[in-house]
């Protein structure tokens, strides 16, 4: 997947809306499909997007016993998607199994999909961590610990906030990927609280940015995409100078 382009989160409920959106673009895109769309449209949608030249981050966040995740990942890797993910909460053995499954499912000569882990969901509050998960550690400690397990399982990186990316890179190394949603051109637009601009995200060392509503809900989605891409690339170029 070409890291110089943002990944567009295709969070559409209707296929017609999705097609109307995609038909406006004449270039190959990086796109993210979540479970809503995948469970409705399945492998057909993956194939259709690939036939249009788009690279896919299949955001299904697997979490089950290691054996089940291994074979599920093998099947998903066979579909030729570029990026897949699991919940780090499934444990190190499950993440290792996911990686083995992906390796088995990747065709001869094909590029292995990037495999990421989600640490703590951004929807989980510190109260839930304590009262529901019975975790006494702080949110930051828990996120750090789960990122460490991810690295030990030899996954490629984590999904995290653009504001956490720098610290994660410092702790886990430059090669450990950070894929970051919560990207906004201006602050305070919607429910995302801890946001960064594409430019700031690049300077923070994020490897990929995931952008949904600022593009999908824009009056002119192509113009919004180009503006976000330009900001991202400006930051990447500046980062490369240091
Ligand atoms: O519309 P928006 O730019 O907020 O979309 C961001 C995308 O990234 C959505 O698909 C959302 O589910 C996903 N995501 C997120 N925060 C996380 C993990 C995933 O916003 N921690």
Short mmCIF file of C-alpha atoms and ligand atoms in Angstrom, two decimals:
data_model
loop_
_atom_site.label_atom_id
_atom_site.label_comp_id
_atom_site.label_asym_id
_atom_site.label_seq_id
_atom_site.Cartn_x
_atom_site.Cartn_y
_atom_site.Cartn_z
CA UNK A 1 0.00 0.00 0.00
CA UNK A 2 1.41 3.37 -1.06
CA UNK A 3 2.10 5.28 2.18
CA UNK A 4 2.20 8.64 0.39
CA UNK A 5 -1.60 8.55 0.05
CA UNK A 6 -4.17 8.72 2.86
CA UNK A 7 -6.36 5.66 3.47
CA UNK A 8 -10.03 6.59 2.97
CA UNK A 9 -12.37 4.93 5.51
CA UNK A 10 -15.34 3.75 3.43
CA UNK A 11 -17.88 3.88 6.25
CA UNK A 12 -20.99 3.71 4.07
CA UNK A 13 -24.13 1.76 4.92
CA UNK A 14 -25.55 1.61 1.40
CA UNK A 15 -23.76 0.21 -1.64
CA UNK A 16 -25.29 2.94 -3.82
CA UNK A 17 -23.74 5.65 -1.65
CA UNK A 18 -20.40 3.88 -1.82
CA UNK A 19 -20.47 3.61 -5.60
CA UNK A 20 -21.56 7.21 -6.00
CA UNK A 21 -18.62 8.24 -3.83
CA UNK A 22 -16.03 6.09 -5.62
CA UNK A 23 -17.24 7.04 -9.09
CA UNK A 24 -16.02 10.58 -8.49
CA UNK A 25 -12.40 9.41 -8.32
CA UNK A 26 -10.34 8.56 -11.37
CA UNK A 27 -7.16 7.45 -9.56
CA UNK A 28 -6.26 4.34 -7.53
CA UNK A 29 -6.95 4.85 -3.82
CA UNK A 30 -6.06 3.32 -0.47
CA UNK A 31 -9.37 2.35 1.13
CA UNK A 32 -10.44 0.89 4.47
CA UNK A 33 -13.39 -1.50 4.64
CA UNK A 34 -14.83 -2.16 8.07
CA UNK A 35 -17.01 -4.97 9.30
CA UNK A 36 -20.32 -3.26 8.43
CA UNK A 37 -19.50 -3.20 4.73
CA UNK A 38 -17.65 -6.49 4.66
CA UNK A 39 -20.43 -8.43 6.38
CA UNK A 40 -22.93 -7.02 3.87
CA UNK A 41 -20.93 -7.33 0.70
CA UNK A 42 -18.22 -9.88 1.52
CA UNK A 43 -15.49 -10.90 -0.84
CA UNK A 44 -17.36 -9.50 -3.86
CA UNK A 45 -16.77 -5.96 -2.67
CA UNK A 46 -13.09 -6.69 -2.07
CA UNK A 47 -12.78 -8.00 -5.62
CA UNK A 48 -14.72 -5.11 -7.12
CA UNK A 49 -12.49 -2.55 -5.39
CA UNK A 50 -9.34 -4.40 -6.41
CA UNK A 51 -10.55 -4.51 -10.01
CA UNK A 52 -10.78 -0.72 -9.89
CA UNK A 53 -7.13 -0.64 -8.78
CA UNK A 54 -7.71 0.23 -5.11
CA UNK A 55 -5.57 -1.15 -2.24
CA UNK A 56 -7.54 -2.41 0.73
CA UNK A 57 -7.12 -2.22 4.50
CA UNK A 58 -9.61 -4.83 5.73
CA UNK A 59 -10.39 -3.61 9.24
CA UNK A 60 -12.09 -6.65 10.83
CA UNK A 61 -10.21 -6.64 14.18
CA UNK A 62 -10.13 -10.40 14.71
CA UNK A 63 -10.21 -11.72 18.30
CA UNK A 64 -10.72 -15.43 18.98
CA UNK A 65 -8.73 -18.52 19.95
CA UNK A 66 -5.37 -18.73 18.12
CA UNK A 67 -6.34 -21.63 15.87
CA UNK A 68 -9.52 -19.94 14.62
CA UNK A 69 -7.72 -16.66 13.97
CA UNK A 70 -4.92 -18.45 12.12
CA UNK A 71 -7.27 -20.06 9.59
CA UNK A 72 -9.42 -16.96 9.27
CA UNK A 73 -6.33 -14.90 8.50
CA UNK A 74 -5.18 -17.42 5.94
CA UNK A 75 -8.50 -17.03 4.11
CA UNK A 76 -8.37 -13.22 4.29
CA UNK A 77 -4.75 -13.07 3.07
CA UNK A 78 -5.76 -15.15 0.04
CA UNK A 79 -8.04 -12.30 -1.00
CA UNK A 80 -4.96 -10.19 -1.70
CA UNK A 81 -5.80 -7.31 0.64
CA UNK A 82 -2.93 -5.00 1.63
CA UNK A 83 -3.55 -4.63 5.36
CA UNK A 84 -5.32 -6.66 8.10
CA UNK A 85 -5.71 -6.35 11.86
CA UNK A 86 -6.44 -8.14 15.14
CA UNK A 87 -7.13 -7.11 18.73
CA UNK A 88 -3.92 -7.23 20.79
CA UNK A 89 -6.20 -8.21 23.71
CA UNK A 90 -6.42 -11.65 22.08
CA UNK A 91 -2.91 -12.23 23.40
CA UNK A 92 0.55 -12.86 22.03
CA UNK A 93 -0.17 -16.47 21.00
CA UNK A 94 -3.23 -15.34 19.02
CA UNK A 95 -1.22 -12.61 17.29
CA UNK A 96 1.53 -15.09 16.41
CA UNK A 97 -1.13 -17.41 15.00
CA UNK A 98 -2.56 -14.53 12.95
CA UNK A 99 0.85 -13.87 11.46
CA UNK A 100 1.36 -17.55 10.62
CA UNK A 101 -2.08 -17.66 8.99
CA UNK A 102 -1.29 -14.61 6.88
CA UNK A 103 2.02 -16.11 5.79
CA UNK A 104 0.26 -19.31 4.75
CA UNK A 105 -2.42 -17.44 2.84
CA UNK A 106 -0.11 -15.15 0.89
CA UNK A 107 0.34 -16.40 -2.66
CA UNK A 108 3.73 -17.26 -4.21
CA UNK A 109 5.58 -14.06 -5.07
CA UNK A 110 2.79 -11.91 -3.60
CA UNK A 111 3.44 -9.30 -0.93
CA UNK A 112 2.34 -10.37 2.57
CA UNK A 113 -0.44 -8.08 3.88
CA UNK A 114 0.67 -5.70 6.62
CA UNK A 115 -0.61 -7.04 9.97
CA UNK A 116 -1.53 -4.57 12.70
CA UNK A 117 -2.99 -4.78 16.19
CA UNK A 118 -5.53 -2.56 17.87
CA UNK A 119 -4.47 -1.92 21.49
CA UNK A 120 -7.22 -0.37 23.63
CA UNK A 121 -10.17 0.91 21.61
CA UNK A 122 -10.48 4.69 21.80
CA UNK A 123 -14.07 4.13 22.91
CA UNK A 124 -12.86 2.42 26.11
CA UNK A 125 -12.78 4.82 29.07
CA UNK A 126 -10.38 4.58 32.03
CA UNK A 127 -13.45 3.66 34.16
CA UNK A 128 -14.27 0.73 31.90
CA UNK A 129 -10.68 -0.41 32.00
CA UNK A 130 -10.85 -0.54 35.80
CA UNK A 131 -14.42 -1.64 36.41
CA UNK A 132 -15.13 -3.90 33.44
CA UNK A 133 -11.73 -5.30 32.50
CA UNK A 134 -10.49 -5.22 36.15
CA UNK A 135 -7.21 -3.71 34.88
CA UNK A 136 -5.40 -1.71 37.55
CA UNK A 137 -2.85 -0.20 35.12
CA UNK A 138 -3.48 3.20 33.54
CA UNK A 139 -4.71 3.48 29.96
CA UNK A 140 -1.24 4.55 28.79
CA UNK A 141 0.40 1.62 30.56
CA UNK A 142 -2.08 -0.80 29.09
CA UNK A 143 -1.65 0.60 25.54
CA UNK A 144 2.12 0.36 25.93
CA UNK A 145 1.98 -3.18 27.22
CA UNK A 146 -0.29 -4.30 24.37
CA UNK A 147 2.02 -2.63 21.83
CA UNK A 148 4.93 -4.53 23.38
CA UNK A 149 3.08 -7.86 23.00
CA UNK A 150 2.33 -6.86 19.40
CA UNK A 151 6.00 -6.37 18.69
CA UNK A 152 6.96 -9.59 20.47
CA UNK A 153 4.49 -11.44 18.24
CA UNK A 154 6.31 -9.89 15.27
CA UNK A 155 3.35 -7.99 13.91
CA UNK A 156 4.11 -4.93 11.80
CA UNK A 157 2.67 -2.26 14.08
CA UNK A 158 -0.39 -0.78 15.77
CA UNK A 159 -3.41 1.38 15.08
CA UNK A 160 -3.07 4.40 17.37
CA UNK A 161 -3.83 8.09 17.77
CA UNK A 162 -1.62 10.44 15.71
CA UNK A 163 -0.66 12.03 19.03
CA UNK A 164 0.72 8.71 20.35
CA UNK A 165 2.74 7.87 17.22
CA UNK A 166 5.93 9.66 18.21
CA UNK A 167 6.15 7.98 21.63
CA UNK A 168 5.41 4.57 20.10
CA UNK A 169 8.16 5.04 17.51
CA UNK A 170 10.59 6.08 20.24
CA UNK A 171 9.77 2.99 22.32
CA UNK A 172 9.40 0.35 19.64
CA UNK A 173 11.63 1.62 16.83
CA UNK A 174 11.24 3.35 13.48
CA UNK A 175 10.20 0.16 11.67
CA UNK A 176 7.22 -0.47 13.96
CA UNK A 177 4.32 0.96 11.96
CA UNK A 178 1.79 3.45 13.30
CA UNK A 179 -1.50 3.67 11.41
CA UNK A 180 -3.58 6.57 12.67
CA UNK A 181 -7.22 7.63 12.43
CA UNK A 182 -8.40 10.86 14.09
CA UNK A 183 -7.18 13.10 11.27
CA UNK A 184 -8.83 16.49 10.77
CA UNK A 185 -7.88 19.62 8.83
CA UNK A 186 -9.38 21.74 11.62
CA UNK A 187 -10.18 20.95 15.26
CA UNK A 188 -13.56 20.20 16.86
CA UNK A 189 -15.52 18.96 13.86
CA UNK A 190 -17.17 15.87 15.38
CA UNK A 191 -16.74 13.02 17.89
CA UNK A 192 -12.99 12.57 17.34
CA UNK A 193 -11.30 14.26 20.29
CA UNK A 194 -7.56 13.68 19.98
CA UNK A 195 -6.96 14.80 16.42
CA UNK A 196 -4.03 15.98 14.32
CA UNK A 197 -3.87 17.51 10.87
CA UNK A 198 -2.33 15.38 8.09
CA UNK A 199 0.72 17.64 8.23
CA UNK A 200 1.13 17.21 12.01
CA UNK A 201 0.60 13.47 11.67
CA UNK A 202 3.45 13.25 9.15
CA UNK A 203 5.74 15.28 11.41
CA UNK A 204 4.82 12.98 14.31
CA UNK A 205 6.14 10.04 12.29
CA UNK A 206 2.80 8.35 11.45
CA UNK A 207 3.27 5.82 8.65
CA UNK A 208 -0.30 5.86 7.33
CA UNK A 209 -3.29 8.09 8.03
CA UNK A 210 -6.90 6.88 7.93
CA UNK A 211 -9.43 9.56 7.03
CA UNK A 212 -13.18 9.04 6.85
CA UNK A 213 -15.77 11.77 7.23
CA UNK A 214 -13.57 14.75 6.30
CA UNK A 215 -13.54 13.17 2.82
CA UNK A 216 -16.70 11.04 2.62
CA UNK A 217 -19.00 13.78 4.01
CA UNK A 218 -17.33 16.69 2.20
CA UNK A 219 -19.32 18.73 -0.34
CA UNK A 220 -16.56 18.00 -2.83
CA UNK A 221 -14.93 14.71 -1.74
CA UNK A 222 -12.27 14.76 -4.48
CA UNK A 223 -11.16 18.28 -3.54
CA UNK A 224 -11.11 17.32 0.17
CA UNK A 225 -9.05 14.21 -0.64
CA UNK A 226 -6.56 16.20 -2.71
CA UNK A 227 -6.19 18.84 0.03
CA UNK A 228 -5.58 16.18 2.70
CA UNK A 229 -3.18 14.28 0.47
CA UNK A 230 -1.22 17.48 -0.30
CA UNK A 231 -0.90 18.33 3.44
CA UNK A 232 0.20 14.78 4.24
CA UNK A 233 2.80 14.77 1.46
CA UNK A 234 4.08 18.19 2.49
CA UNK A 235 4.68 16.82 6.01
CA UNK A 236 6.31 13.64 4.68
CA UNK A 237 8.68 15.65 2.50
CA UNK A 238 9.59 17.91 5.41
CA UNK A 239 10.17 14.92 7.68
CA UNK A 240 12.49 13.35 5.12
CA UNK A 241 14.72 16.44 5.28
CA UNK A 242 15.59 15.83 8.96
O1 LIG B 1 -14.62 9.55 9.94
P1 LIG B 1 -13.30 9.38 10.64
O2 LIG B 1 -12.15 10.08 9.95
O3 LIG B 1 -13.38 9.67 12.12
O4 LIG B 1 -13.00 7.81 10.47
C1 LIG B 1 -11.94 7.18 11.10
C2 LIG B 1 -12.02 5.71 10.86
O5 LIG B 1 -11.07 5.06 11.69
C3 LIG B 1 -13.37 5.07 11.18
O6 LIG B 1 -13.55 3.96 10.28
C4 LIG B 1 -13.19 4.58 12.61
O7 LIG B 1 -13.99 3.48 12.92
C5 LIG B 1 -11.72 4.17 12.60
N1 LIG B 1 -11.07 4.16 13.90
C6 LIG B 1 -11.03 5.26 14.75
N2 LIG B 1 -10.37 5.19 15.95
C7 LIG B 1 -9.77 4.06 16.31
C8 LIG B 1 -9.80 2.95 15.47
C9 LIG B 1 -10.46 3.04 14.26
O8 LIG B 1 -11.55 6.31 14.42
N3 LIG B 1 -9.12 4.00 17.45
#
